XYZ file of N, CA and C in Angstrom:
354
model
N 18.801 12.114 -32.644
C 20.112 11.899 -32.050
C 20.210 12.565 -30.675
N 19.494 13.672 -30.502
C 19.572 14.376 -29.223
C 18.974 13.541 -28.093
N 17.963 12.703 -28.420
C 17.399 11.872 -27.370
C 18.410 10.849 -26.855
N 19.408 10.484 -27.644
C 20.475 9.581 -27.185
C 21.253 10.227 -26.037
N 21.428 11.546 -26.104
C 22.104 12.252 -25.018
C 21.256 12.224 -23.747
N 19.947 12.376 -23.908
C 19.049 12.340 -22.751
C 19.041 10.943 -22.140
N 19.026 9.927 -22.974
C 19.069 8.545 -22.473
C 20.379 8.278 -21.740
N 21.475 8.763 -22.283
C 22.774 8.598 -21.619
C 22.782 9.314 -20.274
N 22.157 10.494 -20.229
C 22.083 11.242 -18.972
C 21.240 10.474 -17.956
N 20.099 9.929 -18.405
C 19.244 9.133 -17.514
C 20.016 7.943 -16.962
N 20.777 7.243 -17.816
C 21.576 6.096 -17.363
C 22.637 6.515 -16.356
N 23.209 7.706 -16.555
C 24.197 8.219 -15.609
C 23.542 8.506 -14.257
N 22.335 9.070 -14.279
C 21.614 9.334 -13.031
C 21.312 8.027 -12.299
N 20.931 7.002 -13.067
C 20.669 5.689 -12.465
C 21.945 5.108 -11.862
N 23.057 5.238 -12.588
C 24.340 4.704 -12.107
C 24.810 5.410 -10.847
N 24.446 6.687 -10.711
C 24.832 7.438 -9.510
C 23.952 7.108 -8.319
N 22.924 6.276 -8.536
C 22.092 5.805 -7.430
C 20.930 6.709 -7.068
N 20.527 7.606 -7.959
C 19.382 8.448 -7.662
C 18.107 7.610 -7.660
N 17.155 8.002 -6.849
C 15.895 7.262 -6.774
C 15.099 7.458 -8.063
N 14.225 6.515 -8.378
C 13.395 6.674 -9.572
C 12.586 7.974 -9.563
N 12.098 8.375 -8.394
C 11.326 9.619 -8.305
C 12.199 10.832 -8.646
N 13.445 10.832 -8.195
C 14.358 11.945 -8.508
C 14.663 12.006 -9.996
N 14.866 10.849 -10.593
C 15.152 10.809 -12.035
C 13.940 11.296 -12.819
N 12.744 10.867 -12.421
C 11.521 11.344 -13.086
C 11.404 12.862 -12.998
N 11.681 13.420 -11.820
C 11.587 14.885 -11.653
C 12.582 15.602 -12.547
N 13.795 15.094 -12.620
C 14.811 15.741 -13.456
C 14.432 15.673 -14.936
N 13.942 14.507 -15.386
C 13.518 14.386 -16.778
C 12.304 15.271 -17.063
N 11.414 15.366 -16.101
C 10.245 16.222 -16.265
C 10.641 17.692 -16.372
N 11.583 18.102 -15.541
C 12.054 19.493 -15.601
C 12.712 19.788 -16.945
N 13.522 18.855 -17.425
C 14.176 19.045 -18.714
C 13.148 19.090 -19.843
N 12.145 18.216 -19.773
C 11.090 18.206 -20.781
C 10.319 19.525 -20.778
N 10.040 20.049 -19.595
C 9.336 21.338 -19.496
C 10.168 22.459 -20.099
N 11.458 22.431 -19.872
C 12.336 23.440 -20.457
C 12.268 23.383 -21.984
N 12.366 22.168 -22.538
C 12.321 22.047 -23.994
C 10.944 22.402 -24.555
N 9.861 22.111 -23.815
C 8.531 22.541 -24.256
C 8.471 24.065 -24.352
N 9.029 24.722 -23.351
C 9.077 26.191 -23.333
C 9.869 26.710 -24.548
N 11.019 26.093 -24.794
C 11.849 26.525 -25.930
C 11.158 26.259 -27.269
N 10.416 25.156 -27.360
C 9.678 24.845 -28.592
C 8.584 25.883 -28.847
N 7.891 26.285 -27.801
C 6.830 27.290 -27.937
C 7.366 28.610 -28.460
N 8.605 28.905 -28.161
C 9.218 30.172 -28.583
C 10.088 30.008 -29.824
N 9.955 28.840 -30.465
C 10.697 28.546 -31.700
C 12.209 28.650 -31.540
N 12.699 28.370 -30.339
C 14.141 28.376 -30.105
C 14.762 27.036 -30.495
N 13.968 25.955 -30.405
C 14.401 24.627 -30.831
C 13.260 24.000 -31.623
N 13.594 22.992 -32.426
C 12.573 22.411 -33.297
C 11.812 21.250 -32.659
N 12.335 20.669 -31.610
C 11.654 19.539 -30.984
C 12.140 19.294 -29.578
N 11.392 18.448 -28.877
C 11.722 18.115 -27.497
C 12.401 16.748 -27.473
N 13.703 16.689 -27.152
C 14.416 15.407 -27.168
C 14.013 14.468 -26.027
N 13.266 14.957 -25.077
C 12.875 14.128 -23.937
C 11.585 13.358 -24.239
N 10.854 13.753 -25.272
C 9.552 13.147 -25.567
C 9.590 11.636 -25.695
N 10.565 11.081 -26.339
C 10.603 9.633 -26.560
C 11.335 8.850 -25.487
N 11.828 9.517 -24.471
C 12.635 8.854 -23.447
C 11.728 8.308 -22.343
N 11.873 7.000 -22.060
C 11.071 6.390 -20.996
C 11.579 6.849 -19.638
N 10.616 7.040 -18.741
C 10.949 7.469 -17.382
C 10.722 6.314 -16.429
N 11.546 6.213 -15.391
C 11.366 5.105 -14.438
C 10.049 5.250 -13.672
N 9.476 4.116 -13.304
C 8.246 4.117 -12.513
C 8.616 4.461 -11.079
N 7.849 5.373 -10.497
C 8.118 5.786 -9.115
C 6.828 5.774 -8.316
N 6.845 5.163 -7.152
C 5.754 5.137 -6.181
C 4.522 4.350 -6.616
N 4.387 3.959 -7.843
C 3.239 3.166 -8.261
C 1.900 3.726 -7.836
N 1.717 5.034 -7.926
C 0.468 5.717 -7.561
C 0.099 5.554 -6.094
N 1.064 5.333 -5.237
C 0.812 5.227 -3.808
C 1.446 6.419 -3.111
N 0.745 6.940 -2.115
C 1.287 8.032 -1.332
C 2.390 7.544 -0.419
N 3.266 8.428 -0.005
C 4.360 8.028 0.866
C 4.040 8.283 2.339
N 2.893 8.919 2.617
C 2.500 9.176 3.996
C 1.693 7.993 4.511
N 2.154 7.345 5.582
C 1.414 6.194 6.090
C 0.102 6.632 6.734
N -0.928 5.828 6.581
C -2.234 6.128 7.169
C -2.288 5.570 8.585
N -3.142 6.159 9.404
C -3.357 5.662 10.758
C -4.300 4.473 10.707
N -4.054 3.510 11.558
C -4.979 2.394 11.710
C -6.163 2.833 12.553
N -7.197 2.000 12.620
C -8.392 2.337 13.404
C -8.055 2.567 14.872
N -7.236 1.686 15.434
C -6.885 1.807 16.857
C -6.078 3.082 17.106
N -5.164 3.413 16.188
C -4.362 4.635 16.343
C -5.247 5.877 16.235
N -6.183 5.859 15.298
C -7.096 6.995 15.144
C -7.955 7.200 16.376
N -8.494 6.108 16.921
C -9.325 6.196 18.130
C -8.492 6.732 19.289
N -7.253 6.253 19.437
C -6.371 6.720 20.519
C -6.094 8.212 20.378
N -5.899 8.662 19.146
C -5.644 10.074 18.888
C -6.855 10.928 19.248
N -8.054 10.456 18.872
C -9.272 11.217 19.173
C -9.577 11.253 20.666
N -9.189 10.214 21.388
C -9.477 10.149 22.818
C -8.349 10.711 23.680
N -7.274 11.174 23.087
C -6.106 11.628 23.846
C -6.356 12.861 24.715
N -7.050 13.891 24.248
C -7.240 15.073 25.109
C -8.089 14.743 26.329
N -7.753 15.362 27.449
C -8.489 15.143 28.695
C -9.876 15.779 28.587
N -10.873 15.067 29.093
C -12.248 15.556 29.001
C -12.628 16.416 30.202
N -11.763 16.530 31.215
C -12.135 17.256 32.429
C -11.530 18.663 32.504
N -10.913 19.137 31.428
C -10.392 20.505 31.398
C -10.999 21.244 30.213
N -10.999 22.554 30.287
C -11.545 23.360 29.197
C -10.747 23.137 27.906
N -9.412 23.125 28.022
C -8.577 22.865 26.843
C -8.839 21.475 26.285
N -9.029 20.508 27.164
C -9.301 19.142 26.717
C -10.613 19.039 25.961
N -11.652 19.733 26.456
C -12.946 19.734 25.770
C -12.797 20.376 24.396
N -12.075 21.497 24.339
C -11.840 22.163 23.048
C -11.068 21.250 22.100
N -10.030 20.592 22.628
C -9.199 19.718 21.805
C -9.974 18.499 21.320
N -10.838 17.941 22.172
C -11.663 16.810 21.756
C -12.644 17.223 20.658
N -13.126 18.458 20.731
C -14.071 18.942 19.721
C -13.385 19.168 18.378
N -12.129 19.592 18.402
C -11.442 19.900 17.147
C -10.697 18.706 16.562
N -10.436 17.672 17.332
C -9.701 16.511 16.825
C -10.385 15.825 15.641
N -11.709 15.603 15.670
C -12.339 14.985 14.490
C -12.197 15.845 13.233
N -12.235 17.144 13.383
C -12.063 18.035 12.238
C -10.686 17.836 11.623
N -9.679 17.696 12.464
C -8.321 17.463 11.957
C -8.224 16.148 11.212
N -8.906 15.117 11.714
C -8.836 13.823 11.027
C -9.595 13.852 9.716
N -10.666 14.622 9.628
C -11.438 14.718 8.387
C -10.666 15.494 7.328
N -10.010 16.574 7.734
C -9.282 17.413 6.782
C -7.887 16.899 6.504
N -7.484 15.804 7.162
C -6.166 15.194 6.983
C -5.040 16.149 7.344
N -5.288 17.008 8.304
C -4.250 17.910 8.777
C -3.230 17.116 9.577
N -1.933 17.408 9.407
C -0.928 16.678 10.185
C -1.170 16.825 11.681
N -0.908 15.768 12.417
C -1.196 15.752 13.854
C -0.515 16.887 14.593
N 0.659 17.294 14.156
C 1.366 18.347 14.878
C 0.671 19.703 14.741
N -0.224 19.831 13.734
C -0.940 21.088 13.542
C -2.310 21.083 14.190
N -2.757 19.932 14.665
C -4.100 19.818 15.225
C -4.108 20.194 16.693
N -5.272 20.622 17.135
C -5.453 20.871 18.560
C -5.442 19.528 19.271
N -4.892 19.514 20.460
C -4.880 18.298 21.262
C -3.814 17.337 20.816
N -4.218 16.307 20.168
C -3.327 15.285 19.614
C -2.427 14.667 20.664
N -2.913 14.624 21.913
C -2.174 13.928 22.948
C -1.008 14.689 23.532
N -0.791 15.945 23.137
C 0.366 16.675 23.635
C 0.028 17.512 24.854
N -1.260 17.691 25.150
C -1.656 18.496 26.289
C -1.821 19.962 25.939
N -1.326 20.393 24.802
C -1.511 21.778 24.347
C -1.914 21.752 22.897
N -2.608 22.766 22.490
C -3.002 22.832 21.096
C -2.156 23.868 20.384
N -2.198 23.813 19.073
C -1.481 24.802 18.278
C -2.019 26.207 18.573
N -3.341 26.302 18.707
C -3.967 27.597 18.992
C -3.496 28.140 20.348
N -3.299 27.256 21.312
C -2.854 27.700 22.632
C -1.405 28.165 22.602
N -0.604 27.625 21.667
C 0.805 28.000 21.607
C 1.018 29.289 20.844
N 0.071 29.668 20.000
C 0.235 30.855 19.149
C 0.015 32.115 19.928
């Protein structure tokens, strides 16, 4: 019977217009709480166990990837005729390999690197 309350709560979250990802997080947090309480014998079962959760993101990341042309433009952005530009050109491939956000990488077309600003 307790799972009926969880289902009603899920329907209320849906009616309020929350995204599927937000509803999944809330149900997951509630399930974790009940798992904790079950381990300590405070409750006899987890009412969230049988409740279906909405599908969110379909196993796709929300960060868009760079296209080949954008990646090449990013790697070629630092000037090759200055010391900072040479340093930035050397570190740009490392940033693309490690998937570091462009704002944290040296060069990246801004004329200054993060290391130079620190």
